[in-house]
Short mmCIF file of C-alpha atoms in Angstrom, two decimals:
data_model
loop_
_atom_site.label_atom_id
_atom_site.label_comp_id
_atom_site.label_asym_id
_atom_site.label_seq_id
_atom_site.Cartn_x
_atom_site.Cartn_y
_atom_site.Cartn_z
CA MET A 1 100.08 91.41 102.20
CA ASN A 2 102.68 92.03 104.87
CA THR A 3 106.38 92.55 104.14
CA ARG A 4 107.25 88.85 104.44
CA GLN A 5 104.45 87.87 102.07
CA TRP A 6 105.45 90.52 99.56
CA LEU A 7 109.07 89.38 99.60
CA GLU A 8 108.02 85.76 99.14
CA THR A 9 105.93 86.81 96.15
CA LEU A 10 108.61 88.97 94.55
CA VAL A 11 111.50 86.50 94.81
CA GLY A 12 109.25 83.88 93.23
CA PHE A 13 109.60 85.72 89.92
CA ASP A 14 112.86 84.90 88.14
CA THR A 15 113.66 88.43 87.03
CA THR A 16 117.26 87.76 86.14
CA SER A 17 118.12 90.61 83.78
CA ARG A 18 118.04 88.36 80.71
CA ASN A 19 114.36 87.61 81.46
CA SER A 20 111.20 89.69 81.29
CA ASN A 21 109.96 91.39 84.46
CA LEU A 22 106.44 92.00 83.15
CA GLU A 23 104.74 89.41 85.36
CA LEU A 24 106.25 90.96 88.49
CA ILE A 25 105.36 94.46 87.33
CA ALA A 26 101.79 93.38 86.63
CA THR A 27 101.52 92.01 90.16
CA LEU A 28 102.66 95.34 91.61
CA ARG A 29 100.39 97.35 89.31
CA ASP A 30 97.33 95.20 90.05
CA SER A 31 97.87 95.43 93.81
CA LEU A 32 98.16 99.20 93.65
CA GLU A 33 95.11 99.47 91.40
CA GLN A 34 93.05 97.40 93.84
CA GLN A 35 93.92 99.99 96.49
CA GLY A 36 92.90 102.88 94.26
CA ILE A 37 96.43 103.87 93.24
CA LYS A 38 97.03 104.65 89.59
CA SER A 39 100.36 103.85 87.95
CA TRP A 40 101.95 104.06 84.53
CA LEU A 41 104.53 101.88 82.81
CA ALA A 42 107.54 102.80 80.70
CA HIS A 43 108.61 99.86 78.52
CA ASN A 44 111.78 98.94 76.71
CA LYS A 45 111.70 99.06 72.92
CA GLU A 46 110.85 95.36 72.66
CA LYS A 47 107.96 95.72 75.16
CA THR A 48 109.40 92.78 77.10
CA LYS A 49 110.25 94.78 80.24
CA ALA A 50 108.78 97.73 82.04
CA ASN A 51 109.38 100.33 84.71
CA LEU A 52 106.49 101.21 87.01
CA PHE A 53 105.78 104.64 88.48
CA ALA A 54 102.91 105.24 90.88
CA THR A 55 101.81 108.19 92.96
CA LEU A 56 99.97 108.12 96.27
CA PRO A 57 98.45 111.61 96.38
CA ALA A 58 98.44 113.75 99.51
CA THR A 59 95.50 112.85 101.72
CA ALA A 60 95.00 115.78 104.10
CA GLY A 61 95.11 119.54 104.49
CA ALA A 62 94.91 122.14 101.77
CA ASN A 63 97.07 119.93 99.53
CA ALA A 64 94.76 116.90 99.71
CA GLY A 65 94.74 115.16 96.34
CA THR A 66 97.89 116.84 95.06
CA THR A 67 100.48 114.73 93.27
CA GLU A 68 103.21 117.37 93.17
CA GLY A 69 106.21 117.25 95.49
CA GLY A 70 106.78 114.54 98.06
CA ILE A 71 109.29 111.70 98.07
CA VAL A 72 110.10 108.87 95.65
CA LEU A 73 110.89 105.37 96.91
CA SER A 74 113.00 103.74 94.22
CA GLY A 75 114.13 100.18 93.57
CA HIS A 76 115.09 97.87 90.72
CA THR A 77 113.20 94.66 90.00
CA ASP A 78 115.92 92.68 88.21
CA VAL A 79 118.45 90.35 89.83
CA VAL A 80 121.78 88.82 88.85
CA PRO A 81 122.03 85.22 87.58
CA VAL A 82 122.42 82.16 89.79
CA ASP A 83 124.22 80.23 87.03
CA GLY A 84 127.15 78.22 88.36
CA GLN A 85 126.44 79.13 91.97
CA LYS A 86 125.96 76.46 94.62
CA TRP A 87 122.80 77.25 96.57
CA ASP A 88 121.64 75.28 99.59
CA THR A 89 118.00 76.07 98.77
CA ASP A 90 115.93 77.00 95.74
CA PRO A 91 117.11 80.57 94.95
CA PHE A 92 113.63 81.59 93.79
CA LYS A 93 111.80 80.36 96.88
CA LEU A 94 112.00 82.32 100.13
CA VAL A 95 113.49 80.31 103.01
CA GLU A 96 113.81 81.52 106.59
CA LYS A 97 116.70 80.26 108.70
CA ASP A 98 118.50 81.62 111.76
CA GLY A 99 116.83 85.01 111.60
CA ALA A 100 117.45 85.54 107.88
CA LEU A 101 115.47 85.28 104.65
CA PHE A 102 117.29 83.51 101.82
CA ALA A 103 116.55 83.93 98.10
CA ARG A 104 117.97 85.61 95.03
CA GLY A 105 117.10 89.29 95.31
CA SER A 106 116.14 89.16 98.99
CA CYS A 107 118.95 91.60 99.70
CA ASP A 108 119.46 93.23 96.30
CA MET A 109 116.86 94.62 96.27
CA LYS A 110 113.43 93.07 96.48
CA GLY A 111 113.53 93.43 100.27
CA PHE A 112 113.13 97.19 99.91
CA ILE A 113 110.41 96.90 97.27
CA ALA A 114 108.53 94.38 99.45
CA THR A 115 108.65 96.72 102.42
CA ALA A 116 107.48 99.70 100.37
CA MET A 117 104.56 97.72 98.93
CA ALA A 118 103.58 96.43 102.38
CA MET A 119 103.50 100.02 103.64
CA VAL A 120 101.06 101.23 100.98
CA PRO A 121 97.89 100.62 103.03
CA GLU A 122 99.40 102.56 105.94
CA TYR A 123 100.50 105.38 103.64
CA ILE A 124 96.99 105.65 102.20
CA ALA A 125 95.53 105.94 105.70
CA MET A 126 98.05 108.55 106.88
CA PRO A 127 96.92 112.21 106.84
CA ARG A 128 99.79 113.18 104.54
CA ALA A 129 100.18 116.74 103.30
CA LYS A 130 102.50 115.54 100.52
CA PRO A 131 102.42 112.62 98.11
CA LEU A 132 104.58 109.52 98.02
CA HIS A 133 105.79 108.00 94.77
CA LEU A 134 106.97 104.50 93.89
CA ALA A 135 109.52 104.01 91.09
CA PHE A 136 110.46 100.43 90.21
CA SER A 137 112.84 99.84 87.30
CA TYR A 138 114.23 97.08 85.07
CA ASP A 139 117.81 96.20 84.06
CA GLU A 140 119.73 98.01 86.78
CA GLU A 141 122.09 95.06 87.10
CA ILE A 142 123.35 95.33 83.53
CA GLY A 143 124.21 99.00 83.52
CA CYS A 144 121.15 100.92 84.73
CA ILE A 145 119.49 100.60 81.33
CA GLY A 146 115.86 100.77 82.42
CA ALA A 147 115.68 103.74 84.78
CA PRO A 148 116.59 106.35 82.13
CA VAL A 149 113.50 105.31 80.16
CA MET A 150 111.34 106.01 83.21
CA LEU A 151 113.15 109.23 84.10
CA GLU A 152 112.71 110.53 80.57
CA GLU A 153 108.97 109.98 80.96
CA ILE A 154 108.99 111.70 84.36
CA VAL A 155 110.55 114.78 82.78
CA LYS A 156 108.16 114.61 79.82
CA ARG A 157 105.15 114.46 82.14
CA GLY A 158 106.44 117.38 84.20
CA ILE A 159 106.37 115.40 87.45
CA LYS A 160 107.93 117.39 90.30
CA VAL A 161 109.18 115.73 93.49
CA ASP A 162 111.16 116.95 96.49
CA GLY A 163 113.55 114.03 96.92
CA CYS A 164 114.23 110.35 96.38
CA VAL A 165 115.37 107.40 98.49
CA VAL A 166 117.00 104.57 96.53
CA GLY A 167 116.70 101.47 98.71
CA GLU A 168 119.85 99.60 97.70
CA PRO A 169 121.32 97.51 100.54
CA THR A 170 123.24 99.80 102.91
CA SER A 171 122.42 98.02 106.20
CA MET A 172 119.93 100.88 106.69
CA ASN A 173 122.79 103.35 106.92
CA VAL A 174 122.93 106.57 104.93
CA VAL A 175 125.08 106.56 101.79
CA VAL A 176 125.67 110.06 100.45
CA ALA A 177 127.86 109.27 97.46
CA HIS A 178 128.82 106.51 95.07
CA LYS A 179 131.00 106.22 92.03
CA GLY A 180 129.77 106.41 88.49
CA ILE A 181 129.89 103.26 86.40
CA ASN A 182 130.50 103.29 82.67
CA VAL A 183 130.67 100.17 80.51
CA PHE A 184 132.18 100.14 77.03
CA ALA A 185 132.24 97.56 74.24
CA CYS A 186 135.32 97.63 72.01
CA LYS A 187 135.70 95.93 68.64
CA VAL A 188 139.16 95.76 67.09
CA HIS A 189 139.04 94.99 63.36
CA GLY A 190 142.19 93.64 61.74
CA LYS A 191 142.81 91.33 58.78
CA SER A 192 142.78 87.54 58.72
CA ALA A 193 145.51 85.44 57.17
CA HIS A 194 147.00 81.98 57.48
CA SER A 195 149.31 82.05 60.48
CA SER A 196 152.21 80.88 58.32
CA LEU A 197 151.82 84.16 56.42
CA THR A 198 151.67 86.40 59.49
CA PRO A 199 152.94 89.58 57.76
CA GLN A 200 149.93 89.46 55.42
CA GLY A 201 147.50 89.83 58.31
CA CYS A 202 146.74 92.30 61.07
CA ASN A 203 146.27 90.49 64.37
CA ALA A 204 143.20 91.92 66.08
CA ILE A 205 143.84 90.08 69.35
CA GLU A 206 147.39 91.38 69.69
CA HIS A 207 146.37 94.97 69.01
CA ALA A 208 143.42 94.62 71.38
CA ALA A 209 145.91 93.43 73.99
CA ARG A 210 147.89 96.65 73.53
CA LEU A 211 144.75 98.68 74.22
CA ILE A 212 143.86 96.54 77.22
CA CYS A 213 147.34 97.07 78.65
CA ALA A 214 147.03 100.81 78.07
CA ILE A 215 143.75 100.83 80.00
CA ARG A 216 145.52 98.98 82.82
CA ASP A 217 148.31 101.58 82.75
CA PHE A 218 145.75 104.38 83.09
CA ALA A 219 144.16 102.49 86.00
CA ASP A 220 147.52 102.09 87.70
CA GLY A 221 148.07 105.82 87.31
CA TYR A 222 144.81 106.65 89.11
CA LYS A 223 145.73 104.22 91.88
CA ALA A 224 149.19 105.72 92.31
CA ASN A 225 148.43 109.40 91.78
CA GLY A 226 144.74 109.94 92.47
CA PRO A 227 142.69 112.01 92.72
CA TYR A 228 141.53 110.41 95.97
CA ASP A 229 138.50 110.57 98.21
CA GLN A 230 139.28 108.72 101.43
CA PHE A 231 135.59 108.37 102.36
CA PHE A 232 135.28 105.71 99.64
CA ASP A 233 136.16 102.09 100.38
CA VAL A 234 138.19 102.20 97.14
CA PRO A 235 139.32 105.84 97.21
CA PHE A 236 140.33 106.28 93.56
CA THR A 237 138.87 105.80 90.09
CA THR A 238 139.22 102.21 88.83
CA MET A 239 139.37 100.81 85.30
CA THR A 240 139.21 97.15 84.34
CA THR A 241 138.72 94.85 81.34
CA ASN A 242 136.24 92.12 82.19
CA GLN A 243 135.36 90.17 79.02
CA ILE A 244 137.22 89.28 75.84
CA ARG A 245 136.77 87.00 72.84
CA GLY A 246 138.40 86.60 69.45
CA GLY A 247 139.90 84.21 66.95
CA ILE A 248 138.46 81.26 65.04
CA ALA A 249 141.35 78.77 64.86
CA VAL A 250 144.85 78.14 66.19
CA ASN A 251 146.38 78.64 62.73
CA THR A 252 144.45 81.75 61.61
CA ILE A 253 145.38 85.37 62.26
CA PRO A 254 142.25 86.81 63.93
CA GLU A 255 140.52 89.65 62.14
CA LEU A 256 138.25 90.55 65.07
CA CYS A 257 138.68 90.85 68.80
CA GLU A 258 135.91 92.11 71.09
CA PHE A 259 136.20 93.05 74.73
CA THR A 260 134.38 95.08 77.35
CA TYR A 261 135.89 97.42 79.88
CA GLU A 262 134.48 99.61 82.60
CA PHE A 263 135.56 102.44 84.80
CA ARG A 264 134.11 103.54 88.10
CA ASN A 265 134.81 107.22 88.49
CA LEU A 266 134.83 109.35 91.59
CA PRO A 267 132.26 112.14 91.69
CA GLY A 268 133.78 115.19 90.06
CA MET A 269 135.68 113.19 87.44
CA THR A 270 133.92 113.33 84.10
CA VAL A 271 133.35 110.35 81.86
CA ALA A 272 134.48 112.39 78.87
CA ASP A 273 137.86 113.27 80.39
CA ILE A 274 138.63 109.67 81.33
CA GLN A 275 137.52 108.24 78.01
CA ALA A 276 139.46 110.95 76.15
CA ARG A 277 142.72 109.35 77.32
CA ILE A 278 141.70 106.03 75.78
CA ASP A 279 140.51 107.69 72.57
CA ALA A 280 143.81 109.56 72.28
CA TYR A 281 145.82 106.35 72.66
CA VAL A 282 143.70 104.67 69.98
CA LYS A 283 144.04 107.58 67.55
CA ASP A 284 147.66 108.55 68.12
CA VAL A 285 149.33 105.23 68.92
CA LEU A 286 147.33 102.12 68.16
CA LEU A 287 145.60 102.87 64.85
CA PRO A 288 148.82 104.05 63.16
CA LYS A 289 150.46 100.73 64.12
CA MET A 290 147.50 98.75 62.81
CA ARG A 291 147.17 100.71 59.57
CA ALA A 292 150.83 100.22 58.83
CA GLU A 293 149.85 96.53 58.51
CA PHE A 294 146.34 96.95 57.07
CA ALA A 295 145.05 100.24 55.74
CA ASP A 296 141.40 99.50 56.58
CA ALA A 297 142.00 98.54 60.21
CA ARG A 298 139.61 100.19 62.61
CA ILE A 299 138.49 100.26 66.24
CA GLU A 300 134.92 100.81 67.40
CA ILE A 301 134.11 101.83 70.98
CA ASP A 302 130.55 102.03 72.26
CA ASN A 303 129.53 103.31 75.71
CA PHE A 304 126.52 100.99 75.95
CA ALA A 305 125.66 101.26 79.63
CA GLY A 306 126.34 103.42 82.63
CA SER A 307 125.08 105.46 85.51
CA PRO A 308 126.47 108.76 86.81
CA ALA A 309 128.10 109.17 90.19
CA LEU A 310 126.11 110.41 93.16
CA GLU A 311 127.26 113.25 95.41
CA ALA A 312 124.41 114.16 97.72
CA VAL A 313 124.18 117.63 99.19
CA GLU A 314 124.27 117.48 102.98
CA GLN A 315 122.02 120.52 103.22
CA ALA A 316 119.37 119.00 100.93
CA ALA A 317 116.06 118.36 102.66
CA ILE A 318 116.07 114.65 101.73
CA THR A 319 119.56 114.16 103.20
CA GLU A 320 118.63 115.91 106.43
CA LEU A 321 115.37 113.97 106.64
CA VAL A 322 116.90 110.53 106.14
CA ARG A 323 119.69 111.32 108.59
CA ALA A 324 117.12 112.43 111.15
CA LEU A 325 114.96 109.32 110.67
CA THR A 326 117.87 106.87 110.86
CA GLY A 327 119.97 108.76 113.42
CA ASP A 328 122.98 108.14 111.16
CA ARG A 329 125.40 111.07 110.89
CA GLU A 330 128.41 109.31 109.41
CA THR A 331 129.76 110.10 105.94
CA ARG A 332 129.58 106.96 103.80
CA LYS A 333 130.60 106.69 100.17
CA VAL A 334 130.65 103.44 98.20
CA ALA A 335 132.31 102.07 95.09
CA TYR A 336 129.26 100.24 93.77
CA GLY A 337 126.82 102.09 91.54
CA THR A 338 123.08 102.66 91.88
CA GLU A 339 120.35 104.54 90.02
CA ALA A 340 120.61 107.43 92.50
CA GLY A 341 122.92 109.43 90.24
CA LEU A 342 120.34 109.23 87.46
CA PHE A 343 117.65 110.77 89.67
CA GLN A 344 120.09 113.47 90.78
CA LYS A 345 120.95 114.17 87.14
CA ILE A 346 117.37 115.26 86.39
CA GLY A 347 117.33 117.51 89.42
CA ILE A 348 115.88 115.24 92.12
CA PRO A 349 117.94 115.31 95.36
CA THR A 350 118.64 111.67 96.20
CA ILE A 351 120.06 109.53 98.97
CA VAL A 352 120.73 105.78 99.23
CA CYS A 353 119.40 103.80 102.20
CA GLY A 354 117.98 100.30 102.28
CA PRO A 355 117.93 96.93 104.07
CA GLY A 356 120.61 94.28 103.77
CA ASP A 357 124.38 94.07 103.53
CA ILE A 358 125.82 94.68 100.05
CA GLY A 359 128.38 92.00 100.90
CA ASN A 360 125.58 89.42 100.71
CA ALA A 361 124.38 90.56 97.29
CA HIS A 362 125.11 88.61 94.09
CA LYS A 363 126.38 85.59 96.07
CA PRO A 364 124.95 82.09 96.46
CA ASN A 365 122.64 81.88 99.47
CA GLU A 366 121.91 85.61 99.29
CA PHE A 367 119.96 86.78 102.32
CA VAL A 368 118.55 89.70 104.24
CA THR A 369 118.05 89.51 108.00
CA LEU A 370 114.68 89.87 109.65
CA ALA A 371 116.19 92.63 111.78
CA GLN A 372 117.13 94.62 108.68
CA MET A 373 113.64 94.23 107.26
CA GLU A 374 112.15 95.44 110.52
CA ARG A 375 114.45 98.47 110.53
CA CYS A 376 113.42 99.26 106.96
CA GLU A 377 109.75 99.02 107.87
CA GLN A 378 110.24 101.36 110.82
CA PHE A 379 112.16 103.79 108.62
CA LEU A 380 109.52 103.87 105.89
CA ARG A 381 106.79 104.32 108.47
CA LYS A 382 108.63 107.31 109.96
CA LEU A 383 109.20 108.69 106.48
CA GLY A 384 105.48 108.56 105.76
CA LYS A 385 104.66 110.24 109.07
CA SER A 386 107.16 113.00 108.30
CA LEU A 387 104.82 114.02 105.47
CA GLU A 388 101.76 114.22 107.68
CA ALA A 389 99.74 117.42 107.88
CA VAL A 390 100.30 119.47 111.02
#
């Protein structure tokens, strides 16, 4: 199949993160197998989702047949929901209009996966002295949950590669850094009581509100005082509370309040140091207030999802290669997260470069332009040729 046909096939699978991606993964695996390419899967605990990793061995020279070294092309197979969005077309059916391809995931990021899969026959035919690898993950959109399962297996199997390109939408420009993203679930446990007997209870919502305001104060401090990195579109670490629920009735003191918060940290700022400020506030300020009302009050905080920041090394071979192939020499750093930091964490030099504008991702009528897809195809072709035997 060509790139257009692959994209049409991939967007036809509703791989919203709440759903299984196994049917899509099976389609990729079967296509690769038919072309003589072996792959392995790394599943979630429930066996309802899977990552796929495949290697196209070197085809020429003294290294013919080797699977060591080479470059990984990485992408995630899940997409964000369309719930509540007003689409002009069926979001899971590819529609071409005015030089663009519309569908959920066309931009973020099935366009890159489609291009990589369409290139496989060419890659097989190229006299490459090094292998190419394909790494397709699940659940990136809900905190990069799937990729660590695959990366753990890569380490376990002793797979060695030279570099990785994560094809998130960058308009085919080079992104050398992005922030880390860390998502926390907080449960504030108080004591219920009839609201007419307020002193007999411990209001979980009100104490949760104190913690939420403290998180906002920390965020304001980073905005006002830094540290800063002016290459980022948002040049400081951000913190925000995004979900909250609690209470069972208008006349009952709530015993439980749950909320989630996240922070997106600049490279160089550790998750532990940022979270330590929140933990200190809980221990030294909030819990004493709560336990003065209810001795068994407690607060649980769970870091349930996240991905580390990326800070690519300019001198790394993969950075120099991608810059050379794209002709892009600008320094670009972005606030959104990707799986690139996870690859870098296990020692694989990584860069971000893929088709589409991130501003079109996650929106109704998501699209990728035909011109961007063509640029991606040209880039991946050049990348393959860069591995050819001399």
